[in-house]
C-alpha positions in Angstrom: -67.5 -72.3 23.1 -70.2 -70.9 20.5 -69.1 -69.2 17.1 -70.6 -65.7 18.5 -68.4 -66.0 21.5 -65.3 -66.9 19.5 -65.8 -64.0 17.1 -66.3 -61.7 20.0 -62.9 -62.7 21.7 -61.2 -62.4 18.4 -62.3 -58.9 17.9 -61.1 -58.0 21.3 -57.8 -59.5 20.7 -57.4 -58.0 17.1 -54.5 -55.2 17.2 -55.4 -51.7 16.4 -54.8 -50.7 12.7 -51.5 -49.1 11.9 -52.9 -46.2 10.1 -55.4 -45.5 12.9 -55.2 -41.9 14.3 -55.2 -41.9 17.9 -55.4 -38.1 18.0 -52.5 -37.6 20.2 -50.0 -34.7 19.6 -46.3 -34.9 20.5 -44.4 -31.7 20.9 -40.7 -31.6 19.7 -38.2 -32.1 22.5 -35.6 -29.7 21.0 -36.4 -26.6 18.8 -33.9 -26.1 16.1 -33.0 -22.9 14.6 -31.7 -22.0 11.2 -28.0 -21.2 11.3 -26.1 -19.2 8.6 -23.2 -21.2 7.2 -20.2 -19.4 5.8 -18.4 -21.1 2.9 -15.7 -18.5 2.6 -16.8 -17.8 -1.0 -19.2 -15.0 -0.3 -16.5 -12.4 -1.4 -15.8 -14.3 -4.6 -17.0 -14.6 -8.0 -17.1 -18.0 -9.8 -15.2 -18.0 -13.2 -15.5 -21.8 -13.9 -17.4 -24.5 -12.6 -17.1 -28.1 -13.6 -17.6 -31.5 -12.3 -14.5 -33.7 -12.3 -12.2 -36.2 -10.3 -9.0 -35.0 -8.7 -5.9 -37.1 -8.0 -2.5 -36.3 -6.3 0.8 -38.0 -6.7 1.9 -39.8 -3.7 5.8 -39.5 -3.6 6.3 -42.1 -1.1 4.2 -44.8 -2.8 5.2 -43.5 -6.3 1.4 -43.6 -7.4 -1.6 -41.6 -8.1 -4.1 -41.5 -5.3 -7.7 -40.5 -5.6 -8.4 -37.2 -3.9 -12.2 -37.0 -4.5 -14.7 -36.5 -7.1 -16.9 -33.2 -7.0 -16.9 -29.7 -8.4 -13.8 -27.6 -9.4 -14.0 -23.9 -9.5 -12.0 -21.0 -10.2 -12.9 -18.2 -7.8 -12.0 -14.5 -8.3 -11.9 -12.2 -5.1 -13.9 -8.9 -5.6 -11.5 -6.7 -3.8 -8.0 -8.1 -4.4 -8.6 -9.7 -8.0 -6.8 -12.8 -7.0 -8.1 -16.2 -8.4 -8.0 -19.4 -6.5 -8.9 -23.0 -7.6 -11.2 -24.7 -5.2 -12.6 -28.3 -5.4 -15.0 -29.9 -2.9 -16.2 -33.4 -2.8 -19.8 -33.6 -4.1 -21.2 -35.6 -0.9 -19.2 -34.5 2.2 -18.2 -31.0 0.7 -14.7 -31.7 2.0 -12.0 -29.7 0.6 -9.8 -31.5 -1.9 -7.8 -28.7 -3.4 -7.4 -25.0 -2.5 -4.7 -22.9 -3.8 -4.1 -19.7 -5.6 -3.4 -19.3 -9.4 -0.1 -17.5 -9.8 1.7 -16.6 -13.1 4.7 -19.3 -12.5 1.9 -22.0 -12.6 1.4 -23.9 -15.9 -1.1 -26.8 -16.7 -0.5 -29.6 -19.4 -2.5 -32.6 -20.7 -1.7 -35.8 -19.1 0.2 -38.2 -21.1 -2.3 -40.6 -23.2 -5.5 -39.3 -21.9 -7.0 -36.1 -23.5 -9.8 -35.8 -20.6 -6.9 -35.4 -18.0 -4.4 -32.7 -17.1 -1.8 -32.2 -14.6 0.0 -29.3 -12.7 2.0 -28.3 -9.6 0.6 -26.2 -6.9 1.3 -25.0 -3.2 -1.9 -26.3 -1.9 -3.8 -25.5 1.3 -6.5 -28.0 1.5 -5.2 -29.8 4.7 -4.8 -26.6 6.5 -1.1 -26.0 5.7 1.0 -25.3 2.5 2.3 -28.4 0.7 3.7 -28.9 -2.7 1.4 -31.1 -4.6 1.3 -32.7 -8.0 -2.4 -32.8 -9.2 -4.2 -34.6 -12.1 -7.8 -33.9 -12.8 -10.1 -35.8 -14.9 -13.3 -34.7 -16.7 -16.0 -36.5 -18.4 -15.2 -35.0 -21.9 -12.3 -33.6 -23.8 -14.2 -30.4 -24.1 -14.3 -29.7 -20.4 -10.8 -30.6 -20.1 -9.7 -28.1 -22.8 -12.0 -25.5 -21.2 -10.4 -26.1 -17.8 -6.7 -25.8 -19.3 -7.7 -22.7 -21.3 -9.2 -20.7 -18.5 -6.3 -22.0 -16.1 -3.7 -20.4 -18.4 -5.5 -17.2 -19.1 -6.1 -16.8 -15.2 -2.5 -17.3 -14.5 -1.5 -14.8 -17.6 -4.0 -12.2 -16.1 -2.5 -12.6 -12.5 1.0 -11.7 -13.9 -0.5 -8.4 -15.4 -2.0 -7.8 -12.1 1.4 -8.2 -10.4 3.0 -5.7 -12.8 0.3 -3.2 -12.1 1.0 -3.7 -8.5 4.6 -3.2 -9.1 4.0 0.0 -11.1 2.0 1.6 -8.5 4.4 0.7 -5.8 7.2 2.1 -7.9 5.2 5.3 -8.4 4.5 5.6 -4.8 8.1 5.2 -3.9 9.0 8.1 -6.5 6.6 10.3 -5.1 7.9 9.7 -1.7 11.4 10.4 -3.1 10.5 13.7 -4.6 8.9 14.8 -1.4 11.9 13.8 0.7 14.1 15.8 -1.6 11.9 18.9 -1.5 11.9 18.6 2.3 15.8 18.4 2.1 16.1 21.3 -0.3 14.0 23.5 2.2 16.3 22.7 5.1 19.3 23.5 2.8 17.5 26.9 1.9 17.0 27.7 5.6 20.7 27.1 6.7 22.3 30.0 5.0 19.6 32.3 6.7 20.8 30.9 10.2 24.3 31.4 9.2 23.5 35.0 8.1 21.8 35.6 11.6 24.7 34.2 13.3 27.1 36.4 11.4 25.1 39.4 12.2 25.2 38.7 15.9 29.1 38.2 15.7 29.4 41.5 13.8 27.2 43.2 16.4 29.3 41.9 19.1 32.6 43.0 17.2 31.0 46.5 16.7 30.3 46.7 20.5 33.7 45.9 21.4 35.1 48.5 19.0 33.0 51.2 20.5 34.3 50.1 23.9 37.8 50.6 22.9 37.0 53.9 21.3 35.4 55.2 24.5 38.3 54.2 26.8 40.7 56.7 25.3 38.4 59.5 25.3 37.7 58.8 29.2 41.6 58.9 29.9 41.9 62.2 27.9 39.2 63.7 30.0 41.0 62.7 33.2 
């Protein structure tokens, strides 16, 4: 075989380049449409937003277990004014903690660690209410202090909101009581009138009987 024939055969056997444009167009098999995803936070305003790592205390194992690392938020509802703590894992967005901040709740520094703090809560992260003992750790002491201060401020403000609601409820009950009393007084005022009407009817009846008796002797006399 000559050199020319060998070169020609090598050119025929050589594969096409990877970057070579064949001009072919492939249409997508499935057309995907954008879908609006609700996070459940649309009616809430964030008060606090910090990165941290969350732990929960396992009573059975008597040890701390990592719940997840991500962003912890305090969210205030635009209508009710109630505030909840919500934390999601950074990658999967899975909920680590989800509970309301109520007046009875307190937070305190974790013993021996200024970057961590602990608190008890009735948590709903797993779809049912559970009594949990949480520990959260921040990257800095400043963030931990900010979390604790905001936590306490919110708890106290919720106590004030509850007092306002209680006062409003008491005022409403008082108004209802006054209205009910007024209605009762009106009914009492109407009763004497009804009684007077009955007495007039009785008097009229007695008068008629008297007239009849008076007429009877007169009729006998005429006979």
